[in-house]
Amino acid sequence: MPLGHALDNRFAQLCGIEVPFSFDVKRALDINVRHGDFDFLFCPLMYTGYAPNKDKALTLNRQLLPYAGVNTGVTYGQWAGLVFAKISPTWLDLDSEDENVRVNAEAILKQQIEWASYLSVKGLKNMEVDSWETWNSFRMLCDHHSQLVVALDIKRVLPPENSLKRWFGEPVTAAILDTEIFLTKARGNTLYLPKRHQKLIADLFHLDTRIVISEIKVPTSAQSAAGSKSQPLLAYWSQVSNIYKQRDPVSEQERSEFYTRDILQPSLRPSRNYSHAISYDDHEKDLVKYLHYEIAISRALLERVPDERASVIATVLVVVGAGRGRLVHASLKAAERTGRKLRVYAVEKNPQTVIALDELIRANNWDNTVSVVSSDVRDWSAPERADILVSDFLGSFGDNELSPESLDAAQRFLEKDGISIPSSYTSFLQPLTAPKLYQEAKARKDILHSESACLVNLHNVARLTPSQQVFTFSHPKCSDNQSNQRYQKLEFRIPTDTGSAMVHGFAGYFNATLYKSVLFGTEPSTMTPNLNTWLPMFFPLRTPICVHRGSILEVHFWRCVDSRKVWYEWCVTSPSSSPIHNCNGRSCWMDL
Amino acid sequence: MPLGHALDNRFAQLCGIEVPFSFDVKRALDINVRHGDFDFLFCPLMYTGYAPNKDKALTLNRQLLPYAGVNTGVTYGQWAGLVFAKISPTWLDLDSEDENVRVNAEAILKQQIEWASYLSVKGLKNMEVDSWETWNSFRMLCDHHSQLVVALDIKRVLPPENSLKRWFGEPVTAAILDTEIFLTKARGNTLYLPKRHQKLIADLFHLDTRIVISEIKVPTSAQSAAGSKSQPLLAYWSQVSNIYKQRDPVSEQERSEFYTRDILQPSLRPSRNYSHAISYDDHEKDLVKYLHYEIAISRALLERVPDERASVIATVLVVVGAGRGRLVHASLKAAERTGRKLRVYAVEKNPQTVIALDELIRANNWDNTVSVVSSDVRDWSAPERADILVSDFLGSFGDNELSPESLDAAQRFLEKDGISIPSSYTSFLQPLTAPKLYQEAKARKDILHSESACLVNLHNVARLTPSQQVFTFSHPKCSDNQSNQRYQKLEFRIPTDTGSAMVHGFAGYFNATLYKSVLFGTEPSTMTPNLNTWLPMFFPLRTPICVHRGSILEVHFWRCVDSRKVWYEWCVTSPSSSPIHNCNGRSCWMDL
């Protein structure tokens, strides 16, 4: 039976059992699955004791090889769903210098794969936990084929944390737990797993990895194995099931995001193209975000207007890009909370949104305080200077929704000592192992998809180093002349205990200062909990780059601006040079 | 005037002169080109003494910068043909940490490039001889753009031979010779160049590299430079011209091959698809090849039939794939030369060719000796056993025209102690720097062209290591069971004094033993002179691989055979793994 139900996940979490080769697969299925506690069998399809004549090349005749039979009363549906095949026997030497050994091994491997494929059995390449490099080399030889997946053989001694982490970026479909890694408590006979193993298994559950419990020390004869009972393994099953049950509960938000995991979503092109109503819906649900705005505005109002003058001074506040009024609402709440008087101009250029904004204001009788301005902020002649600008053009990478350009335009009607909320924002980058994202982009076969920055709910990825700052923008600007172009060189050092790693691209985050100490952001080490508006950005590399232990990954990022658009370019120059990505914004850009 | 005429080359060999910046380009052209001895000017387009204010970002206004003017009486045709622009000034620091310096440098560089592009001037990236790595990194950042070319600045001290050789694979469009590298003979005032410089320049002529003579030590003011006379440089020009004139004369064969240099030609698919008549024409012109066959057959006849039995024994000789009769002719000449009697069966499956073959035999009255058999050798029932098989299925990579498979079929009617001519052949591989070939394949954008083995007249390539043996086939086979599949792992060590290098693919060659010591082949270190039939093969890599000094390039090659076709697969596993190329023969193969 599954370790847990599908309530909090897309699939039930399955646990299988490894059994030795058996000619009678039906019996093994009956014992372990139909009448047992396991969800599937993991077993060889070929008698493991078999060894061909080493002096003679094999003729490719399946009849001669001792295979698990198809006429065993196991239906094709059962083969497909309940049996995972293990390549056997272990003496297969595909790289032997001896031509006969190699040709035989090749013939046997090929037959097993074809046989498994005919039965629709799921095939698994069996890997050691410390052999990420072998897997990586194999994956590259196979040109990053999307159907290659990994089964991890979990040993008692685990590699260092950073080394282990690399697997979280890989398609780990199964983890094989030998019963030998379980320990027994001194008092009583209770089984338990070492802490690091528990954590690893919990992390693998996060990747929907299936578990296989295995008690095969030395391959035994087919007969004795088929006769063994699975009951003794139930105790191990319980341990694994406990780990599954003890996981943190999944939040409503996380649950709603299951289907978007590791899917590349084109990033918004704002300004000229108006957002759809549905994107406003999503953004407005973010309570944490608007609460931060309310606090920031409150603090600005308190500092700008002393208590004794609260009743005489009305602060002029311009909401730049008022949308459907959430920032107007936050501003009014801040005024109420602080007892300050406000005069609000709600500037919005999307005519559809202005209708909703207008309705909101009339419904709440805010007409006396709030003036709706249906205009692009660049074209608006403000009737008076603003004390406070409030805006919300922050993108997943900070400046990528043209906040700098929009606020430049608004600055001309801001008082010399006026305040901009947000007052600054910084973007961050972090190198990722993300083969799934690479395969997705590669499947599209064009340059556009291989160098377009996207929004991604990052899940099955490995974060190789801490993130680093890229570009910072502050408002109001001290000089009109200051350009919004930026260039930054970053050097990421791959930790020595990671070993080698593949870099498929970079995650992009941001942190923003709304006002003084009121901050929020998505940068992983300091991220604001429950801030749901922003998915991370993903800047792909057209060809993944291999970095070795302790080496430096040198990356260059540009924010480029011309008269009509803004775009990013990026490249790697060490350990090897990539092409410059998105030259002249040919694949992705933001219209001005 | 050109260094030499276009008689022995596609283009005349040009020699230019480097001059300092001048506002009056027309005057500099008049002095140096119109009334002088040089073919073009190499000069900056911008006053080299100019330096912008470092504390202020430049506004992009060309009027402000001191440019060589367009209204100088120089026509656009002259700009395009007679002026090569040099990026200036030298203080341009495009990677400066100081944002103002960087932005200014960027603006100036961009203006110069745009200005040069508007004038159709040829732009050259000015490189140091020892900075191949800088060039390589730059090329990779630009995604291997085909319009990037190199100008080598030749210094007095040259880098090691292997390091220098790498440039022979690169698009070296110009070599700048500072007059300082010329030496003066003790007696008299005669100029000369050091031996290694002479050789380098001769080698560069081979790549159609233009020469620029430069006497600019320190940039001087525009006025004094424009006023200087070019006459003193004529002595240097003569030296370079001498090197050009002393080159080996170009053979008729080489001349006929100029137009095929570095062009990818799909390799033949023999057997099912009959060759066109024109390809027979080319092959039959190869006198050296047929002379080797004649000698090999002569030796086989002498050893098989002792002098005293020459008049009684008739040797049965089967020409497998007789084509239009060149091997039949060689066999009959060998019989005549040795005084041995022959009975010849000329087996040919191409019905068109059989007509020509038949004509040849009747025209020469060979009817009594030669029987024409219009049949595929696999289907022919030989009326008697053969003493000698003569065949000519050798391809550029030895076995790639299915010689092994064709001779397997013929072996059934060969005497137990019979002789096959050729008796064995071996293929060879050699790693190449060949960016031109890579660009050609890349321009096609499909996987077929990026992993198809081709025939190439290799010219602008760098051969990075000596070649190594790959597959050997011997005939007759000792055992019927012996497979024609092959696998070989090769390890090429990049010489330490080469430095880093890019591998774009592998050249394929072959050597063949026709009979005992009668050998011929195309492997560079032992190649038979004037053997014109075979161009080298080229096995491309889908993505070029960078190898560092002294490191090992590990390559795997397979010859795969199934019931319908034969193909090669290849991959690199060190220093990094490539995909396996041409999996299952998806891009190139030979039909059985």
Short mmCIF file of N, CA and C in Angstrom, two decimals, chain A residues 56 95-97 99 102 106 136-138 140-143 442 447 481 483 485-487 489 542-543 546 548 556 558 571-573 575-581 583 586, chain B residues 56 94-97 99 102 106 136-138 140-143 442 447 481 483 485-487 489 542-543 546 548 558 571-573 575-581 583 586:
data_model
loop_
_atom_site.label_atom_id
_atom_site.label_comp_id
_atom_site.label_asym_id
_atom_site.label_seq_id
_atom_site.Cartn_x
_atom_site.Cartn_y
_atom_site.Cartn_z
N LYS A 56 33.37 -17.19 -26.88
CA LYS A 56 32.57 -17.22 -28.11
C LYS A 56 31.59 -16.06 -28.11
N ASP A 95 32.50 -2.21 -21.24
CA ASP A 95 33.70 -1.50 -21.69
C ASP A 95 34.92 -2.40 -21.70
N SER A 96 34.66 -3.72 -21.70
CA SER A 96 35.79 -4.64 -21.63
C SER A 96 36.72 -4.48 -22.81
N GLU A 97 38.01 -4.67 -22.56
CA GLU A 97 39.00 -4.64 -23.63
C GLU A 97 38.88 -5.91 -24.47
N GLU A 99 37.17 -8.30 -26.75
CA GLU A 99 36.06 -8.07 -27.68
C GLU A 99 34.90 -9.02 -27.43
N ARG A 102 32.88 -7.98 -24.43
CA ARG A 102 32.16 -6.75 -24.71
C ARG A 102 30.95 -7.00 -25.60
N GLU A 106 27.08 -6.52 -24.58
CA GLU A 106 26.25 -5.63 -25.37
C GLU A 106 24.97 -6.33 -25.80
N ASN A 136 26.48 11.86 -14.94
CA ASN A 136 26.56 13.06 -15.77
C ASN A 136 27.19 12.75 -17.12
N SER A 137 28.23 11.94 -17.11
CA SER A 137 28.90 11.57 -18.34
C SER A 137 27.95 10.76 -19.23
N PHE A 138 27.23 9.83 -18.59
CA PHE A 138 26.26 8.99 -19.31
C PHE A 138 25.17 9.85 -19.94
N MET A 140 25.37 12.98 -20.77
CA MET A 140 25.89 13.79 -21.87
C MET A 140 26.10 12.95 -23.12
N LEU A 141 26.60 11.72 -22.94
CA LEU A 141 26.75 10.83 -24.10
C LEU A 141 25.40 10.60 -24.76
N CYS A 142 24.34 10.56 -23.95
CA CYS A 142 23.00 10.34 -24.50
C CYS A 142 22.33 11.66 -24.88
N ASP A 143 23.13 12.73 -24.97
CA ASP A 143 22.63 14.02 -25.44
C ASP A 143 21.44 14.51 -24.59
N LYS A 442 15.37 22.91 -24.80
CA LYS A 442 16.03 22.25 -25.93
C LYS A 442 15.01 21.62 -26.86
N ILE A 447 16.51 29.21 -31.08
CA ILE A 447 17.36 30.01 -30.21
C ILE A 447 16.51 30.81 -29.24
N ASN A 481 20.96 62.45 -15.02
CA ASN A 481 21.80 61.91 -16.08
C ASN A 481 22.10 60.42 -15.90
N SER A 483 22.32 56.67 -15.81
CA SER A 483 21.76 55.72 -16.76
C SER A 483 21.14 54.52 -16.04
N GLN A 485 21.37 51.62 -17.54
CA GLN A 485 22.16 50.50 -18.01
C GLN A 485 23.03 50.01 -16.87
N ARG A 486 23.29 48.72 -16.87
CA ARG A 486 24.11 48.16 -15.81
C ARG A 486 24.99 47.06 -16.38
N TYR A 487 26.13 46.83 -15.71
CA TYR A 487 26.99 45.69 -16.05
C TYR A 487 27.55 45.15 -14.75
N LYS A 489 30.00 41.78 -13.17
CA LYS A 489 30.70 40.50 -13.30
C LYS A 489 30.57 39.78 -11.96
N ARG A 542 22.56 28.26 -23.14
CA ARG A 542 22.21 27.50 -24.34
C ARG A 542 22.83 26.11 -24.30
N THR A 543 24.05 26.03 -23.76
CA THR A 543 24.70 24.73 -23.57
C THR A 543 25.14 24.66 -22.12
N CYS A 546 30.05 22.52 -17.47
CA CYS A 546 30.50 21.68 -16.35
C CYS A 546 31.54 22.45 -15.54
N HIS A 548 34.13 22.26 -12.14
CA HIS A 548 34.77 21.27 -11.28
C HIS A 548 34.90 21.78 -9.85
N HIS A 556 28.93 37.16 -16.57
CA HIS A 556 28.74 38.59 -16.86
C HIS A 556 27.27 38.84 -17.17
N TRP A 558 24.45 41.96 -18.22
CA TRP A 558 24.22 43.34 -18.65
C TRP A 558 22.73 43.66 -18.62
N CYS A 571 26.62 36.02 -20.19
CA CYS A 571 27.54 35.01 -20.71
C CYS A 571 28.39 34.48 -19.56
N VAL A 572 29.02 33.34 -19.81
CA VAL A 572 29.97 32.76 -18.87
C VAL A 572 31.34 32.85 -19.53
N THR A 573 32.37 33.24 -18.78
CA THR A 573 33.71 33.29 -19.37
C THR A 573 34.69 32.34 -18.68
N PRO A 575 34.55 28.45 -16.23
CA PRO A 575 35.75 27.78 -16.74
C PRO A 575 35.84 27.76 -18.26
N SER A 576 34.79 28.02 -19.01
CA SER A 576 34.90 28.11 -20.45
C SER A 576 33.93 29.19 -20.92
N SER A 577 34.14 29.68 -22.13
CA SER A 577 33.32 30.78 -22.61
C SER A 577 32.06 30.28 -23.31
N SER A 578 30.94 30.84 -22.93
CA SER A 578 29.69 30.60 -23.65
C SER A 578 29.53 31.70 -24.69
N PRO A 579 28.59 31.56 -25.62
CA PRO A 579 28.26 32.75 -26.42
C PRO A 579 27.60 33.79 -25.51
N ILE A 580 27.56 35.04 -25.95
CA ILE A 580 26.77 36.05 -25.24
C ILE A 580 25.31 35.76 -25.56
N HIS A 581 24.51 35.58 -24.52
CA HIS A 581 23.10 35.21 -24.70
C HIS A 581 22.24 36.44 -24.93
N CYS A 583 21.81 38.46 -27.44
CA CYS A 583 22.48 39.61 -28.07
C CYS A 583 21.46 40.59 -28.63
N ARG A 586 17.57 39.88 -28.88
CA ARG A 586 16.90 39.22 -30.01
C ARG A 586 15.84 38.23 -29.56
N LYS B 56 33.01 61.93 -16.95
CA LYS B 56 31.69 62.20 -17.49
C LYS B 56 31.38 61.17 -18.56
N LEU B 94 37.48 48.40 -22.34
CA LEU B 94 36.08 47.97 -22.38
C LEU B 94 35.67 47.16 -21.15
N ASP B 95 36.66 46.71 -20.38
CA ASP B 95 36.34 45.92 -19.20
C ASP B 95 36.65 46.67 -17.92
N SER B 96 36.77 47.99 -18.03
CA SER B 96 37.14 48.76 -16.86
C SER B 96 36.12 48.61 -15.73
N GLU B 97 36.62 48.63 -14.52
CA GLU B 97 35.74 48.58 -13.35
C GLU B 97 35.03 49.93 -13.17
N GLU B 99 32.79 52.72 -14.20
CA GLU B 99 31.66 52.72 -15.12
C GLU B 99 31.81 53.77 -16.21
N ARG B 102 34.28 52.68 -18.85
CA ARG B 102 33.73 51.57 -19.62
C ARG B 102 32.68 52.07 -20.61
N GLU B 106 32.94 51.93 -24.62
CA GLU B 106 31.92 51.22 -25.38
C GLU B 106 31.36 52.12 -26.48
N ASN B 136 40.19 32.98 -28.91
CA ASN B 136 39.25 31.87 -28.81
C ASN B 136 38.07 32.24 -27.91
N SER B 137 38.36 32.91 -26.81
CA SER B 137 37.32 33.30 -25.89
C SER B 137 36.38 34.30 -26.57
N PHE B 138 36.98 35.25 -27.29
CA PHE B 138 36.21 36.25 -28.03
C PHE B 138 35.31 35.59 -29.07
N MET B 140 34.17 32.55 -29.02
CA MET B 140 33.09 31.79 -28.39
C MET B 140 32.00 32.72 -27.88
N LEU B 141 32.40 33.86 -27.30
CA LEU B 141 31.40 34.84 -26.85
C LEU B 141 30.54 35.29 -28.02
N CYS B 142 31.14 35.37 -29.20
CA CYS B 142 30.40 35.80 -30.40
C CYS B 142 29.75 34.61 -31.10
N ASP B 143 29.68 33.47 -30.41
CA ASP B 143 28.99 32.30 -30.95
C ASP B 143 29.56 31.87 -32.30
N LYS B 442 27.30 24.28 -39.00
CA LYS B 442 26.40 24.96 -38.08
C LYS B 442 25.37 25.79 -38.85
N ILE B 447 20.64 18.51 -37.33
CA ILE B 447 21.54 17.54 -36.72
C ILE B 447 22.26 16.75 -37.80
N ASN B 481 33.37 -16.37 -39.10
CA ASN B 481 32.56 -15.83 -38.02
C ASN B 481 32.96 -14.41 -37.62
N SER B 483 33.51 -10.74 -37.10
CA SER B 483 32.59 -9.65 -37.36
C SER B 483 33.30 -8.46 -37.99
N GLN B 485 32.19 -5.46 -37.23
CA GLN B 485 32.00 -4.40 -36.25
C GLN B 485 33.33 -4.12 -35.58
N ARG B 486 33.52 -2.88 -35.20
CA ARG B 486 34.77 -2.53 -34.54
C ARG B 486 34.49 -1.48 -33.47
N TYR B 487 35.36 -1.47 -32.47
CA TYR B 487 35.31 -0.42 -31.45
C TYR B 487 36.74 -0.07 -31.09
N LYS B 489 39.10 2.82 -28.68
CA LYS B 489 39.25 4.02 -27.85
C LYS B 489 40.62 4.63 -28.15
N ARG B 542 29.58 18.00 -32.81
CA ARG B 542 28.44 18.91 -32.84
C ARG B 542 28.75 20.21 -32.11
N THR B 543 29.51 20.10 -31.02
CA THR B 543 29.96 21.29 -30.29
C THR B 543 31.47 21.17 -30.14
N CYS B 546 37.13 22.27 -26.01
CA CYS B 546 38.39 22.94 -25.70
C CYS B 546 39.29 21.99 -24.90
N HIS B 548 43.10 21.54 -22.99
CA HIS B 548 44.16 22.36 -22.43
C HIS B 548 45.52 21.71 -22.63
N TRP B 558 33.18 3.78 -33.18
CA TRP B 558 32.56 2.49 -33.45
C TRP B 558 32.29 2.33 -34.94
N CYS B 571 32.31 9.59 -30.13
CA CYS B 571 32.09 10.53 -29.04
C CYS B 571 33.42 10.85 -28.37
N VAL B 572 33.41 11.93 -27.60
CA VAL B 572 34.57 12.30 -26.79
C VAL B 572 34.16 12.10 -25.34
N THR B 573 35.04 11.54 -24.51
CA THR B 573 34.70 11.39 -23.09
C THR B 573 35.65 12.16 -22.17
N PRO B 575 38.47 15.78 -22.39
CA PRO B 575 38.25 16.35 -21.06
C PRO B 575 36.78 16.51 -20.67
N SER B 576 35.83 16.45 -21.59
CA SER B 576 34.42 16.48 -21.23
C SER B 576 33.67 15.57 -22.18
N SER B 577 32.48 15.17 -21.81
CA SER B 577 31.73 14.22 -22.63
C SER B 577 30.90 14.94 -23.68
N SER B 578 30.99 14.46 -24.90
CA SER B 578 30.10 14.93 -25.96
C SER B 578 28.93 13.96 -26.03
N PRO B 579 27.86 14.30 -26.76
CA PRO B 579 26.89 13.24 -27.05
C PRO B 579 27.53 12.19 -27.96
N ILE B 580 26.96 11.00 -28.03
CA ILE B 580 27.39 10.03 -29.03
C ILE B 580 26.86 10.52 -30.37
N HIS B 581 27.76 10.68 -31.33
CA HIS B 581 27.37 11.23 -32.63
C HIS B 581 26.85 10.13 -33.55
N CYS B 583 24.07 8.42 -33.69
CA CYS B 583 23.44 7.27 -33.03
C CYS B 583 22.60 6.49 -34.02
N ARG B 586 21.77 7.64 -37.69
CA ARG B 586 20.63 8.47 -38.08
C ARG B 586 20.99 9.55 -39.10
#
